[in-house]
Amino acid sequence: MMMGIKCCIKKDIKETLRTGKVILFALLALGIGVMIMGFTLLFTDIPDYLAYELPNFDIESLESMMITLYPRKVGGSLGVFSYYIGFFYSLITILVCNNIIPKEQKNGKWILPREMGYKGRDFLTSKCIVYGSLAGISVFVTYMLYYFVANAIFERDMTFGNALFLAILHGLNVFFILDFTFLFATWFKNGVVAAISMIGTVMFVPDIMNYLPIGKYLPTYLLTFVYDYRSDYSEVIGPMLINLIFFVATYVFAVDRLEREEKNSLKKA
């Protein structure tokens, strides 16, 4: 089994290079970082400019809004960056990857490898490892780059250790988001359903669960933890364990679905 997964991983790595997904994932995260940094530097200077040009203009409310939207503190700025990663980066990567497995099955790309002894779980596991790791590493590296740049030009209110922990956690968040997309696509046999399920979960559940006591025990709290640039690390233990349990259960169901398909195809043959 491990040999089959290793071969599939090599194939998927070559596929991500050939199709440009490596570049897409990396540039997408980097582009979001550059955008947020640029907005922060540009928009927070607007109140000062208006105060000079329009002496009678009420600047305080505008200045307060700009500081809230694009704070010039390291922690707050990283929180904004993390939110955009959780929102836009997740959205785009989900849309790019949600139909990969259903499309490969529909186009018959698994038929010949299956006849050579490969299993559906080999293809699925490989996709989860390669694409999830690619997305997670891209986010981790960009988060740390953003931290170093922000630390050089903004007010420092976050330690390196805290930034490193949050970078790892957000990388894992994106890893699981993309992997759940693959698993749901296998489970439901429909990439659109998988995409809608994950997009809805990532975009709406964290905000909704902020108002419920149970929210801090759910996996989506891991996103909220990074958005709020928290440092009470023990708070992530429960949500992470539940996330892992849910991931394993979803993986088992998806593999079982693939194995039943393989048995049915053998009976028909």
mmCIF file of C-alpha atoms in Angstrom:
data_model
loop_
_atom_site.group_PDB
_atom_site.id
_atom_site.type_symbol
_atom_site.label_atom_id
_atom_site.label_comp_id
_atom_site.label_asym_id
_atom_site.label_seq_id
_atom_site.Cartn_x
_atom_site.Cartn_y
_atom_site.Cartn_z
ATOM 1 C CA MET A 1 0.000 0.000 0.000
ATOM 2 C CA MET A 2 2.784 2.449 0.918
ATOM 3 C CA MET A 3 4.520 1.850 -2.408
ATOM 4 C CA GLY A 4 1.329 2.702 -4.268
ATOM 5 C CA ILE A 5 0.885 5.916 -2.261
ATOM 6 C CA LYS A 6 4.522 6.910 -2.842
ATOM 7 C CA CYS A 7 4.158 6.475 -6.595
ATOM 8 C CA CYS A 8 0.935 8.493 -6.586
ATOM 9 C CA ILE A 9 2.605 11.238 -4.553
ATOM 10 C CA LYS A 10 5.410 11.487 -7.116
ATOM 11 C CA LYS A 11 2.819 11.677 -9.885
ATOM 12 C CA ASP A 12 0.799 14.371 -8.111
ATOM 13 C CA ILE A 13 3.898 16.453 -7.378
ATOM 14 C CA LYS A 14 4.749 16.397 -11.086
ATOM 15 C CA GLU A 15 1.116 17.259 -11.853
ATOM 16 C CA THR A 16 1.145 20.319 -9.572
ATOM 17 C CA LEU A 17 4.349 21.495 -11.230
ATOM 18 C CA ARG A 18 3.072 20.864 -14.757
ATOM 19 C CA THR A 19 -0.266 22.582 -14.200
ATOM 20 C CA GLY A 20 1.278 25.535 -12.347
ATOM 21 C CA LYS A 21 -0.595 24.928 -9.104
ATOM 22 C CA VAL A 22 2.636 25.245 -7.113
ATOM 23 C CA ILE A 23 3.109 28.751 -8.484
ATOM 24 C CA LEU A 24 -0.595 29.569 -8.099
ATOM 25 C CA PHE A 25 -0.723 28.582 -4.428
ATOM 26 C CA ALA A 26 2.503 30.386 -3.557
ATOM 27 C CA LEU A 27 1.736 33.590 -5.500
ATOM 28 C CA LEU A 28 -1.836 33.674 -4.193
ATOM 29 C CA ALA A 29 -0.685 33.709 -0.558
ATOM 30 C CA LEU A 30 2.109 36.162 -1.317
ATOM 31 C CA GLY A 31 -0.245 38.400 -3.303
ATOM 32 C CA ILE A 32 -2.712 38.581 -0.420
ATOM 33 C CA GLY A 33 0.133 39.525 1.918
ATOM 34 C CA VAL A 34 1.367 42.292 -0.403
ATOM 35 C CA MET A 35 -2.214 43.566 -0.846
ATOM 36 C CA ILE A 36 -2.911 43.809 2.900
ATOM 37 C CA MET A 37 0.453 45.424 3.571
ATOM 38 C CA GLY A 38 -0.151 47.924 0.775
ATOM 39 C CA PHE A 39 -3.662 48.745 1.978
ATOM 40 C CA THR A 40 -2.363 49.274 5.509
ATOM 41 C CA LEU A 41 0.375 51.641 4.430
ATOM 42 C CA LEU A 42 -1.879 53.526 2.005
ATOM 43 C CA PHE A 43 -5.211 53.795 3.793
ATOM 44 C CA THR A 44 -3.918 54.646 7.262
ATOM 45 C CA ASP A 45 -2.245 57.763 5.809
ATOM 46 C CA ILE A 46 -5.494 59.045 4.301
ATOM 47 C CA PRO A 47 -6.805 60.668 7.545
ATOM 48 C CA ASP A 48 -3.550 62.625 7.933
ATOM 49 C CA TYR A 49 -3.781 63.802 4.337
ATOM 50 C CA LEU A 50 -7.414 64.864 4.733
ATOM 51 C CA ALA A 51 -6.664 66.631 8.000
ATOM 52 C CA TYR A 52 -4.076 68.721 6.156
ATOM 53 C CA GLU A 53 -6.220 69.395 3.091
ATOM 54 C CA LEU A 54 -9.555 69.804 4.914
ATOM 55 C CA PRO A 55 -8.947 71.381 8.322
ATOM 56 C CA ASN A 56 -12.652 71.416 9.247
ATOM 57 C CA PHE A 57 -13.254 67.771 8.304
ATOM 58 C CA ASP A 58 -14.082 65.361 11.166
ATOM 59 C CA ILE A 59 -11.117 63.025 10.982
ATOM 60 C CA GLU A 60 -11.502 61.068 14.213
ATOM 61 C CA SER A 61 -14.208 58.641 13.053
ATOM 62 C CA LEU A 62 -12.416 57.990 9.762
ATOM 63 C CA GLU A 63 -9.113 57.493 11.548
ATOM 64 C CA SER A 64 -10.726 55.073 14.001
ATOM 65 C CA MET A 65 -12.238 53.070 11.147
ATOM 66 C CA MET A 66 -8.934 52.868 9.273
ATOM 67 C CA ILE A 67 -7.094 51.716 12.395
ATOM 68 C CA THR A 68 -9.716 49.002 12.933
ATOM 69 C CA LEU A 69 -9.648 47.818 9.324
ATOM 70 C CA TYR A 70 -5.890 48.044 8.811
ATOM 71 C CA PRO A 71 -4.063 48.380 12.152
ATOM 72 C CA ARG A 72 -0.435 49.398 12.231
ATOM 73 C CA LYS A 73 0.391 46.919 14.943
ATOM 74 C CA VAL A 74 2.028 43.609 14.068
ATOM 75 C CA GLY A 75 -0.596 41.419 15.748
ATOM 76 C CA GLY A 76 -3.585 43.294 14.376
ATOM 77 C CA SER A 77 -2.144 43.441 10.872
ATOM 78 C CA LEU A 78 -1.405 39.710 10.940
ATOM 79 C CA GLY A 79 -4.967 39.126 12.121
ATOM 80 C CA VAL A 80 -6.287 40.963 9.053
ATOM 81 C CA PHE A 81 -3.905 39.059 6.792
ATOM 82 C CA SER A 82 -4.977 35.751 8.376
ATOM 83 C CA TYR A 83 -8.639 36.572 7.790
ATOM 84 C CA TYR A 84 -8.032 37.278 4.110
ATOM 85 C CA ILE A 85 -6.117 34.015 3.842
ATOM 86 C CA GLY A 86 -8.943 32.128 5.523
ATOM 87 C CA PHE A 87 -11.498 33.811 3.276
ATOM 88 C CA PHE A 88 -10.010 34.446 -0.179
ATOM 89 C CA TYR A 89 -7.144 31.941 -0.235
ATOM 90 C CA SER A 90 -9.405 29.128 0.952
ATOM 91 C CA LEU A 91 -12.120 30.159 -1.516
ATOM 92 C CA ILE A 92 -9.826 30.098 -4.535
ATOM 93 C CA THR A 93 -7.975 26.893 -3.610
ATOM 94 C CA ILE A 94 -11.276 25.110 -2.930
ATOM 95 C CA LEU A 95 -12.629 26.181 -6.332
ATOM 96 C CA VAL A 96 -9.408 25.108 -8.037
ATOM 97 C CA CYS A 97 -9.255 21.676 -6.402
ATOM 98 C CA ASN A 98 -12.830 20.607 -5.659
ATOM 99 C CA ASN A 99 -13.380 18.828 -8.971
ATOM 100 C CA ILE A 100 -9.968 17.171 -9.392
ATOM 101 C CA ILE A 101 -10.943 13.715 -8.117
ATOM 102 C CA PRO A 102 -14.441 13.547 -9.712
ATOM 103 C CA LYS A 103 -12.941 14.731 -13.015
ATOM 104 C CA GLU A 104 -10.145 12.134 -12.939
ATOM 105 C CA GLN A 105 -12.685 9.390 -12.244
ATOM 106 C CA LYS A 106 -15.042 10.616 -14.950
ATOM 107 C CA ASN A 107 -12.225 10.781 -17.518
ATOM 108 C CA GLY A 108 -11.131 7.219 -16.680
ATOM 109 C CA LYS A 109 -7.682 8.173 -15.401
ATOM 110 C CA TRP A 110 -7.940 5.673 -12.549
ATOM 111 C CA ILE A 111 -8.904 2.649 -14.679
ATOM 112 C CA LEU A 112 -5.471 1.599 -15.926
ATOM 113 C CA PRO A 113 -3.657 2.196 -12.607
ATOM 114 C CA ARG A 114 -6.355 0.176 -10.818
ATOM 115 C CA GLU A 115 -5.777 -2.701 -13.216
ATOM 116 C CA MET A 116 -2.086 -2.498 -12.296
ATOM 117 C CA GLY A 117 -2.902 -2.913 -8.601
ATOM 118 C CA TYR A 118 -3.346 0.649 -7.378
ATOM 119 C CA LYS A 119 -6.255 1.373 -5.050
ATOM 120 C CA GLY A 120 -8.612 4.310 -4.831
ATOM 121 C CA ARG A 121 -7.244 5.140 -1.374
ATOM 122 C CA ASP A 122 -3.779 5.555 -2.942
ATOM 123 C CA PHE A 123 -5.040 8.323 -5.233
ATOM 124 C CA LEU A 124 -7.072 9.958 -2.472
ATOM 125 C CA THR A 125 -4.310 9.853 0.151
ATOM 126 C CA SER A 126 -1.803 11.229 -2.320
ATOM 127 C CA LYS A 127 -4.073 14.142 -3.249
ATOM 128 C CA CYS A 128 -4.598 14.985 0.422
ATOM 129 C CA ILE A 129 -0.880 14.895 1.194
ATOM 130 C CA VAL A 130 0.387 16.775 -1.865
ATOM 131 C CA TYR A 131 -2.253 19.468 -2.285
ATOM 132 C CA GLY A 132 -2.883 19.952 1.438
ATOM 133 C CA SER A 133 0.841 20.280 2.168
ATOM 134 C CA LEU A 134 1.372 22.612 -0.783
ATOM 135 C CA ALA A 135 -1.362 24.960 0.416
ATOM 136 C CA GLY A 136 -0.344 24.738 4.080
ATOM 137 C CA ILE A 137 3.355 25.382 3.453
ATOM 138 C CA SER A 138 2.548 28.341 1.190
ATOM 139 C CA VAL A 139 0.467 29.921 3.955
ATOM 140 C CA PHE A 140 3.067 29.168 6.650
ATOM 141 C CA VAL A 141 5.935 30.710 4.668
ATOM 142 C CA THR A 142 3.912 33.785 3.680
ATOM 143 C CA TYR A 143 2.692 34.297 7.262
ATOM 144 C CA MET A 144 6.263 34.347 8.559
ATOM 145 C CA LEU A 145 7.429 36.662 5.758
ATOM 146 C CA TYR A 146 4.559 39.013 6.591
ATOM 147 C CA TYR A 147 5.519 38.902 10.272
ATOM 148 C CA PHE A 148 9.133 39.879 9.564
ATOM 149 C CA VAL A 149 8.115 42.765 7.292
ATOM 150 C CA ALA A 150 5.421 43.988 9.693
ATOM 151 C CA ASN A 151 7.840 43.696 12.606
ATOM 152 C CA ALA A 152 10.208 46.043 10.801
ATOM 153 C CA ILE A 153 7.709 48.832 10.054
ATOM 154 C CA PHE A 154 4.761 48.500 12.488
ATOM 155 C CA GLU A 155 4.420 48.719 16.251
ATOM 156 C CA ARG A 156 5.644 45.456 17.745
ATOM 157 C CA ASP A 157 3.147 43.634 19.935
ATOM 158 C CA MET A 158 3.734 39.993 18.964
ATOM 159 C CA THR A 159 6.623 37.701 19.873
ATOM 160 C CA PHE A 160 8.373 35.505 17.331
ATOM 161 C CA GLY A 161 7.192 32.385 19.188
ATOM 162 C CA ASN A 162 3.557 33.462 18.983
ATOM 163 C CA ALA A 163 3.898 34.263 15.273
ATOM 164 C CA LEU A 164 5.522 30.886 14.618
ATOM 165 C CA PHE A 165 2.758 29.038 16.449
ATOM 166 C CA LEU A 166 0.013 30.908 14.585
ATOM 167 C CA ALA A 167 1.789 30.393 11.254
ATOM 168 C CA ILE A 168 1.915 26.632 11.846
ATOM 169 C CA LEU A 169 -1.700 26.597 13.001
ATOM 170 C CA HIS A 170 -2.944 28.561 9.990
ATOM 171 C CA GLY A 171 -0.945 26.309 7.682
ATOM 172 C CA LEU A 172 -2.708 23.344 9.288
ATOM 173 C CA ASN A 173 -6.061 25.123 8.935
ATOM 174 C CA VAL A 174 -5.597 25.456 5.186
ATOM 175 C CA PHE A 175 -4.225 21.901 4.972
ATOM 176 C CA PHE A 176 -7.389 20.504 6.548
ATOM 177 C CA ILE A 177 -9.696 22.783 4.548
ATOM 178 C CA LEU A 178 -8.296 21.528 1.258
ATOM 179 C CA ASP A 179 -8.182 17.907 2.407
ATOM 180 C CA PHE A 180 -11.794 17.996 3.555
ATOM 181 C CA THR A 181 -12.643 19.324 0.098
ATOM 182 C CA PHE A 182 -11.074 16.233 -1.494
ATOM 183 C CA LEU A 183 -12.732 13.895 0.989
ATOM 184 C CA PHE A 184 -16.181 15.441 0.536
ATOM 185 C CA ALA A 185 -15.761 15.343 -3.244
ATOM 186 C CA THR A 186 -15.059 11.611 -2.966
ATOM 187 C CA TRP A 187 -17.835 11.090 -0.458
ATOM 188 C CA PHE A 188 -20.551 12.964 -2.337
ATOM 189 C CA LYS A 189 -19.202 12.106 -5.812
ATOM 190 C CA ASN A 190 -19.674 15.766 -6.663
ATOM 191 C CA GLY A 191 -17.041 18.501 -6.515
ATOM 192 C CA VAL A 192 -19.674 21.253 -6.460
ATOM 193 C CA VAL A 193 -21.276 19.888 -3.285
ATOM 194 C CA ALA A 194 -17.850 19.581 -1.670
ATOM 195 C CA ALA A 195 -16.958 23.152 -2.619
ATOM 196 C CA ILE A 196 -20.221 24.605 -1.322
ATOM 197 C CA SER A 197 -19.899 22.658 1.943
ATOM 198 C CA MET A 198 -16.368 23.856 2.635
ATOM 199 C CA ILE A 199 -16.878 27.441 1.453
ATOM 200 C CA GLY A 200 -19.950 27.764 3.665
ATOM 201 C CA THR A 201 -18.100 26.293 6.642
ATOM 202 C CA VAL A 202 -15.013 28.474 6.274
ATOM 203 C CA MET A 203 -16.810 31.743 5.537
ATOM 204 C CA PHE A 204 -19.811 31.697 7.840
ATOM 205 C CA VAL A 205 -19.351 29.206 10.681
ATOM 206 C CA PRO A 206 -16.432 30.972 12.485
ATOM 207 C CA ASP A 207 -18.396 34.238 12.764
ATOM 208 C CA ILE A 208 -21.621 32.510 13.804
ATOM 209 C CA MET A 209 -19.916 30.311 16.399
ATOM 210 C CA ASN A 210 -18.306 33.347 18.022
ATOM 211 C CA TYR A 211 -21.684 34.051 19.590
ATOM 212 C CA LEU A 212 -22.223 30.519 20.931
ATOM 213 C CA PRO A 213 -20.439 28.980 23.952
ATOM 214 C CA ILE A 214 -19.962 25.705 22.083
ATOM 215 C CA GLY A 215 -18.109 27.511 19.294
ATOM 216 C CA LYS A 216 -14.735 27.379 21.042
ATOM 217 C CA TYR A 217 -14.808 23.578 21.005
ATOM 218 C CA LEU A 218 -15.452 23.214 17.272
ATOM 219 C CA PRO A 219 -12.710 22.903 14.615
ATOM 220 C CA THR A 220 -13.655 26.287 13.112
ATOM 221 C CA TYR A 221 -12.414 27.906 16.335
ATOM 222 C CA LEU A 222 -8.896 27.228 15.029
ATOM 223 C CA LEU A 223 -9.559 29.856 12.351
ATOM 224 C CA THR A 224 -10.930 32.315 14.912
ATOM 225 C CA PHE A 225 -7.879 31.707 17.119
ATOM 226 C CA VAL A 226 -5.554 32.837 14.319
ATOM 227 C CA TYR A 227 -7.776 35.742 13.248
ATOM 228 C CA ASP A 228 -7.693 37.082 16.816
ATOM 229 C CA TYR A 229 -3.916 36.405 17.052
ATOM 230 C CA ARG A 230 -4.401 34.744 20.430
ATOM 231 C CA SER A 231 -1.652 33.285 22.602
ATOM 232 C CA ASP A 232 -3.575 31.052 25.037
ATOM 233 C CA TYR A 233 -2.371 27.933 23.254
ATOM 234 C CA SER A 234 -4.208 25.423 25.425
ATOM 235 C CA GLU A 235 -7.444 26.649 23.820
ATOM 236 C CA VAL A 236 -6.580 24.893 20.550
ATOM 237 C CA ILE A 237 -6.193 21.400 22.036
ATOM 238 C CA GLY A 238 -9.908 20.529 22.117
ATOM 239 C CA PRO A 239 -10.804 21.897 18.663
ATOM 240 C CA MET A 240 -7.720 20.271 17.150
ATOM 241 C CA LEU A 241 -8.581 16.854 18.612
ATOM 242 C CA ILE A 242 -12.160 17.123 17.336
ATOM 243 C CA ASN A 243 -10.829 18.219 13.968
ATOM 244 C CA LEU A 244 -8.535 15.186 13.788
ATOM 245 C CA ILE A 245 -11.342 12.814 14.802
ATOM 246 C CA PHE A 246 -13.654 14.295 12.200
ATOM 247 C CA PHE A 247 -10.888 14.122 9.592
ATOM 248 C CA VAL A 248 -10.150 10.446 10.285
ATOM 249 C CA ALA A 249 -13.863 9.582 10.203
ATOM 250 C CA THR A 250 -14.375 11.429 6.917
ATOM 251 C CA TYR A 251 -11.285 9.766 5.434
ATOM 252 C CA VAL A 252 -12.527 6.298 6.451
ATOM 253 C CA PHE A 253 -15.941 6.955 4.903
ATOM 254 C CA ALA A 254 -14.346 8.244 1.687
ATOM 255 C CA VAL A 255 -12.008 5.243 1.401
ATOM 256 C CA ASP A 256 -14.918 2.876 2.104
ATOM 257 C CA ARG A 257 -16.853 4.551 -0.726
ATOM 258 C CA LEU A 258 -13.943 4.021 -3.119
ATOM 259 C CA GLU A 259 -13.472 0.390 -2.073
ATOM 260 C CA ARG A 260 -17.159 -0.365 -2.635
ATOM 261 C CA GLU A 261 -16.887 1.165 -6.081
ATOM 262 C CA GLU A 262 -13.876 -1.027 -6.849
ATOM 263 C CA LYS A 263 -15.738 -4.160 -5.732
ATOM 264 C CA ASN A 264 -18.741 -3.245 -7.868
ATOM 265 C CA SER A 265 -16.575 -2.643 -10.897
ATOM 266 C CA LEU A 266 -14.924 -6.048 -10.442
ATOM 267 C CA LYS A 267 -18.337 -7.754 -10.245
ATOM 268 C CA LYS A 268 -19.415 -6.078 -13.475
ATOM 269 C CA ALA A 269 -16.197 -7.139 -15.148
#
